[in-house]
Short mmCIF file of C-alpha atoms in Angstrom, two decimals:
data_model
loop_
_atom_site.label_atom_id
_atom_site.label_comp_id
_atom_site.label_asym_id
_atom_site.label_seq_id
_atom_site.Cartn_x
_atom_site.Cartn_y
_atom_site.Cartn_z
CA MET A 83 -38.41 43.26 0.82
CA SER A 84 -36.42 46.32 -0.17
CA GLY A 85 -34.72 48.73 2.22
CA LEU A 86 -31.67 50.89 2.89
CA PHE A 87 -29.70 47.88 4.10
CA PRO A 88 -31.12 44.74 2.50
CA ASN A 89 -27.96 42.81 3.40
CA PRO A 90 -28.23 41.77 7.10
CA SER A 91 -24.43 41.78 7.55
CA ARG A 92 -24.15 45.39 6.32
CA ARG A 93 -27.07 46.35 8.57
CA LEU A 94 -25.19 44.84 11.54
CA LEU A 95 -21.95 46.64 10.61
CA TRP A 96 -23.80 49.95 10.37
CA ALA A 97 -25.46 49.44 13.74
CA THR A 98 -22.15 48.40 15.32
CA SER A 99 -20.34 51.47 14.02
CA LEU A 100 -23.07 53.77 15.29
CA VAL A 101 -22.93 52.18 18.75
CA ALA A 102 -19.13 52.48 18.79
CA THR A 103 -19.26 56.12 17.70
CA SER A 104 -21.93 56.99 20.28
CA ALA A 105 -19.99 55.25 23.04
CA PHE A 106 -16.77 57.04 22.07
CA LEU A 107 -18.36 60.48 21.96
CA SER A 108 -20.10 59.84 25.28
CA LEU A 109 -16.79 58.93 26.93
CA THR A 110 -14.82 61.82 25.44
CA GLY A 111 -17.56 64.24 26.34
CA CYS A 112 -16.74 63.55 29.98
CA ALA A 113 -12.96 63.72 29.50
CA ASN A 114 -12.68 67.47 29.97
CA THR A 115 -9.84 69.31 31.66
CA ARG A 116 -8.84 72.81 32.68
CA THR A 117 -5.71 73.87 30.84
CA THR A 118 -5.13 77.08 32.81
CA SER A 119 -5.71 78.67 36.17
CA ALA A 120 -8.54 81.17 36.21
CA GLY A 121 -6.39 84.26 36.70
CA ALA A 122 -7.91 87.55 37.84
CA VAL A 123 -10.26 87.50 34.83
CA GLY A 124 -11.81 84.19 35.91
CA ILE A 125 -11.35 81.89 32.89
CA ASP A 126 -12.62 78.54 34.18
CA ARG A 127 -14.20 76.64 31.26
CA PRO A 128 -13.44 72.88 31.09
CA GLN A 129 -12.06 71.85 27.69
CA PHE A 130 -12.05 68.71 25.56
CA VAL A 131 -8.39 68.25 24.58
CA SER A 132 -7.89 64.51 25.11
CA MET A 133 -7.69 63.41 21.47
CA VAL A 134 -4.09 64.64 21.14
CA SER A 135 -1.42 65.02 23.80
CA ALA A 136 0.15 68.34 24.72
CA GLN A 137 3.55 66.89 23.81
CA ASP A 138 2.38 65.86 20.35
CA MET A 139 0.92 69.33 19.82
CA GLU A 140 4.16 70.99 20.88
CA THR A 141 6.28 68.69 18.70
CA SER A 142 4.05 69.35 15.70
CA SER A 143 4.08 73.08 16.44
CA VAL A 144 7.89 73.13 16.39
CA LYS A 145 7.80 71.57 12.92
CA ALA A 146 4.99 73.80 11.65
CA TYR A 147 6.70 76.93 13.01
CA ALA A 148 10.02 75.98 11.43
CA ALA A 149 8.26 75.50 8.10
CA GLU A 150 6.65 78.97 8.32
CA LEU A 151 9.95 80.61 9.23
CA ASN A 152 11.76 78.81 6.43
CA LYS A 153 9.14 79.95 3.95
CA ALA A 154 9.52 83.56 5.13
CA ARG A 155 13.32 83.31 5.15
CA THR A 156 13.40 81.94 1.60
CA ALA A 157 11.25 84.85 0.46
CA GLY A 158 13.49 87.37 2.23
CA LYS A 159 10.69 88.28 4.64
CA LEU A 160 11.96 87.04 7.99
CA ASN A 161 13.13 89.59 10.57
CA VAL A 162 14.01 92.19 7.94
CA ASN A 163 13.97 95.21 10.24
CA ALA A 164 16.26 94.56 13.21
CA GLN A 165 14.91 97.50 15.22
CA GLN A 166 11.34 96.32 14.71
CA VAL A 167 12.25 92.76 15.70
CA GLU A 168 13.91 93.95 18.90
CA ARG A 169 10.86 96.04 19.76
CA VAL A 170 8.56 93.03 19.43
CA ARG A 171 10.92 90.78 21.37
CA ALA A 172 11.30 93.34 24.16
CA ILE A 173 7.52 93.37 24.63
CA ALA A 174 7.49 89.57 24.62
CA ARG A 175 10.19 89.52 27.31
CA ARG A 176 7.88 91.50 29.59
CA LEU A 177 4.78 89.45 28.79
CA ILE A 178 6.25 85.95 29.06
CA PRO A 179 6.99 85.96 32.83
CA GLN A 180 3.38 87.01 33.45
CA THR A 181 2.07 83.80 31.87
CA ALA A 182 2.69 82.15 35.26
CA ALA A 183 -0.59 83.73 36.40
CA PHE A 184 -2.35 81.20 34.18
CA ARG A 185 0.20 78.37 33.89
CA THR A 186 3.20 77.82 36.12
CA ASP A 187 4.97 75.88 33.38
CA ALA A 188 4.59 78.52 30.67
CA PRO A 189 7.49 80.87 31.52
CA ALA A 190 9.87 77.94 30.92
CA TRP A 191 8.49 77.12 27.46
CA LYS A 192 10.99 77.38 24.61
CA TRP A 193 9.64 80.71 23.42
CA GLU A 194 10.49 82.05 19.99
CA VAL A 195 9.48 85.47 18.65
CA ASN A 196 9.87 86.48 15.02
CA VAL A 197 8.57 89.15 12.67
CA ILE A 198 7.36 88.30 9.17
CA THR A 199 7.03 90.91 6.45
CA SER A 200 3.46 90.68 5.20
CA ASP A 201 0.60 92.98 4.24
CA GLN A 202 -1.79 90.85 6.30
CA LEU A 203 -2.97 92.26 9.61
CA ASN A 204 -2.17 89.15 11.60
CA ALA A 205 -0.20 87.58 14.43
CA TRP A 206 -0.29 84.15 16.04
CA CYS A 207 1.25 81.96 18.71
CA MET A 208 1.57 78.20 18.36
CA ALA A 209 1.71 75.67 21.19
CA GLY A 210 4.83 76.01 23.32
CA GLY A 211 5.23 79.74 22.68
CA LYS A 212 6.06 80.02 18.97
CA ILE A 213 5.12 83.61 18.09
CA ALA A 214 4.93 85.42 14.75
CA VAL A 215 3.94 89.05 14.27
CA TYR A 216 3.28 90.39 10.77
CA THR A 217 4.71 93.77 9.87
CA ALA A 218 1.39 95.16 8.62
CA LEU A 219 0.11 95.23 12.19
CA ILE A 220 2.93 97.54 13.19
CA ASP A 221 3.31 99.59 10.01
CA LYS A 222 -0.26 100.01 8.82
CA LEU A 223 -1.93 100.44 12.20
CA LYS A 224 0.89 102.47 13.78
CA LEU A 225 0.59 100.50 17.00
CA THR A 226 1.88 101.85 20.28
CA ASP A 227 3.81 99.49 22.55
CA ASP A 228 0.67 99.14 24.71
CA GLU A 229 -1.39 98.15 21.67
CA LEU A 230 1.26 95.75 20.42
CA ALA A 231 1.34 94.18 23.89
CA ALA A 232 -2.44 93.79 23.68
CA VAL A 233 -2.34 91.85 20.44
CA MET A 234 0.63 89.74 21.55
CA GLY A 235 -1.02 89.03 24.89
CA HIS A 236 -4.14 87.95 23.04
CA GLU A 237 -2.22 85.52 20.82
CA ILE A 238 -0.15 84.18 23.72
CA SER A 239 -3.42 83.51 25.54
CA HIS A 240 -4.56 81.21 22.73
CA ALA A 241 -1.43 79.12 23.34
CA LEU A 242 -1.77 79.17 27.13
CA ARG A 243 -5.37 78.06 26.84
CA GLU A 244 -4.42 75.36 24.29
CA HIS A 245 -7.17 76.47 21.94
CA ALA A 246 -5.41 74.85 18.98
CA ARG A 247 -5.22 71.52 20.82
CA GLU A 248 -8.89 71.84 21.69
CA ARG A 249 -9.83 72.46 18.07
CA VAL A 250 -7.67 69.60 16.82
CA SER A 251 -9.24 67.28 19.42
CA GLN A 252 -12.71 68.30 18.28
CA LYS A 253 -11.79 67.73 14.64
CA MET A 254 -10.23 64.37 15.43
CA ALA A 255 -13.22 63.24 17.51
CA THR A 256 -15.54 64.11 14.65
CA GLY A 257 -13.19 62.40 12.22
CA LEU A 258 -13.05 59.26 14.34
CA GLY A 259 -16.82 59.04 14.24
CA VAL A 260 -16.64 59.21 10.45
CA ASP A 261 -13.83 56.64 10.43
CA LEU A 262 -15.77 54.18 12.55
CA ILE A 263 -18.75 54.37 10.22
CA SER A 264 -16.49 54.14 7.17
CA ILE A 265 -14.75 51.06 8.58
CA GLY A 266 -18.12 49.49 9.33
CA LEU A 267 -19.19 50.05 5.73
CA GLY A 268 -15.87 48.88 4.32
CA LEU A 269 -14.92 52.33 3.08
CA GLY A 270 -11.51 52.65 4.75
CA SER A 271 -10.24 55.29 7.18
CA VAL A 272 -9.24 58.91 6.92
CA GLY A 273 -5.57 59.78 7.47
CA LYS A 274 -4.58 62.78 9.58
CA ASP A 275 -1.59 65.08 9.36
CA LEU A 276 -1.11 66.71 12.76
CA VAL A 277 1.54 69.18 11.60
CA GLY A 278 -0.76 70.39 8.84
CA MET A 279 -3.68 70.59 11.24
CA VAL A 280 -1.63 72.69 13.66
CA SER A 281 -0.82 75.19 10.91
CA ASP A 282 -4.43 75.31 9.79
CA VAL A 283 -6.00 75.87 13.20
CA THR A 284 -3.34 78.38 14.31
CA ILE A 285 -2.81 80.46 11.17
CA SER A 286 -5.50 79.84 8.56
CA LEU A 287 -8.75 78.91 10.28
CA PRO A 288 -10.60 81.37 12.52
CA TYR A 289 -10.99 80.66 16.23
CA SER A 290 -14.46 80.41 17.73
CA ARG A 291 -16.03 83.41 19.42
CA GLU A 292 -15.69 81.64 22.76
CA HIS A 293 -11.96 81.19 22.18
CA GLU A 294 -11.53 84.79 21.07
CA THR A 295 -13.36 86.14 24.11
CA GLU A 296 -11.17 84.09 26.44
CA ALA A 297 -8.03 85.33 24.67
CA ASP A 298 -9.28 88.93 24.89
CA ARG A 299 -9.81 88.69 28.63
CA MET A 300 -6.58 86.84 29.38
CA GLY A 301 -4.69 89.17 27.05
CA VAL A 302 -5.64 92.31 28.99
CA GLU A 303 -4.51 90.63 32.20
CA LEU A 304 -1.14 89.64 30.75
CA ALA A 305 -0.62 93.17 29.45
CA ALA A 306 -1.61 94.75 32.77
CA ARG A 307 0.68 92.47 34.76
CA ALA A 308 3.54 93.36 32.39
CA GLY A 309 2.97 97.10 32.96
CA TYR A 310 1.15 97.85 29.71
CA ASP A 311 -2.08 99.82 29.77
CA PRO A 312 -4.88 97.22 29.41
CA ARG A 313 -7.18 99.86 27.89
CA ALA A 314 -4.95 99.79 24.81
CA ALA A 315 -6.82 96.62 23.81
CA ILE A 316 -9.82 98.81 23.08
CA THR A 317 -7.96 101.20 20.77
CA LEU A 318 -6.17 98.25 19.15
CA TRP A 319 -9.39 96.55 18.13
CA GLU A 320 -10.92 99.85 17.09
CA LYS A 321 -7.98 100.28 14.70
CA MET A 322 -8.38 96.68 13.52
CA GLY A 323 -12.08 97.18 12.97
CA SER A 324 -11.56 100.26 10.80
CA ALA A 325 -8.78 98.68 8.73
CA GLY A 326 -9.14 96.72 5.53
CA GLY A 327 -12.23 98.36 4.06
CA GLY A 328 -15.16 95.99 3.66
CA ALA A 329 -13.26 92.77 4.42
CA PRO A 330 -12.44 92.25 8.11
CA PRO A 331 -8.79 91.54 8.96
CA GLU A 332 -7.86 87.93 9.77
CA LEU A 333 -7.84 88.61 13.52
CA LEU A 334 -11.46 89.79 13.43
CA SER A 335 -12.90 86.91 11.43
CA THR A 336 -14.98 85.36 14.20
CA HIS A 337 -14.86 87.90 16.98
CA PRO A 338 -17.98 88.96 18.85
CA ALA A 339 -19.98 91.87 17.48
CA PRO A 340 -17.92 95.08 17.81
CA ALA A 341 -20.21 96.80 20.32
CA ASN A 342 -20.36 93.75 22.57
CA ARG A 343 -16.65 93.27 22.29
CA MET A 344 -15.83 96.86 23.23
CA ARG A 345 -18.08 96.61 26.29
CA ASP A 346 -16.39 93.38 27.33
CA LEU A 347 -12.90 94.84 26.86
CA GLU A 348 -13.85 97.95 28.82
CA ASP A 349 -15.21 95.78 31.63
CA TYR A 350 -12.19 93.51 31.85
CA SER A 351 -9.70 96.35 31.42
CA ARG A 352 -11.23 97.94 34.52
CA ARG A 353 -10.99 94.66 36.40
CA VAL A 354 -7.24 94.37 35.81
CA GLU A 355 -6.51 98.07 36.38
CA PRO A 356 -5.11 97.37 39.89
CA LEU A 357 -2.63 94.90 38.36
CA TYR A 358 -1.49 97.59 35.93
CA GLU A 359 -1.08 100.18 38.69
CA ALA A 360 0.89 97.70 40.80
CA ALA A 361 3.17 96.90 37.85
CA LYS A 362 3.83 100.60 37.26
CA ARG A 363 4.77 101.09 40.93
CA ARG A 364 7.26 98.24 40.68
CA GLY A 365 8.74 99.96 37.65
#
């Protein structure tokens, strides 16, 4: 008789690999954790991050960040404008202590803040607090300090929430399923480069809408706690949305629909308004 798997041994290997993959995914599906406290904005979604440790992510982020800085330095594009760099770092110095609202360990991270000359409207923060802001955000959009705090708070929130680790874990879980089947069929396994994956998920690949919404909400809280007007997030993203002609800027690649996003930002900006007023009174 003919069939997909005429060889009984190959049929058994295929069945075994499917059982192993199903068992693995079932177990990891239950291995969820909460990477942050809820904060005033109430972020409380359990996350699947167990495929890679936080330490491995941070170690790989240090290497990936160093590679990006070296590339910019070699091209003469790292921290070119000293006044601009100090402005960005001063905002970071106000935002970083406020990360304790979501993670008590975060203020003690080995934070680094650098500015890269680029015509891309982009910024990012790797695991452990490795921040890069591109000059186009400041120069092309003419950002106020409040708006710059909004975008930096947003990117810091991705790191606090370990979104990159979550994405890498999801990719690795999917890859392991493929590996198990490949091994069962005698096809070999797929190698993984964590440093490269960290760069991809942080800089190149868009975050999910769920991740972006969480970063939006946490970002306005960080800004408010640091004494920056949380409503600046609305004008920031309005500027982002009108920039770049027909092609959306990198930071808008997977964000919620503009109208929904503006409503959400308005809602959450109002929620953290008391934090902003309290920060202003403290001076």
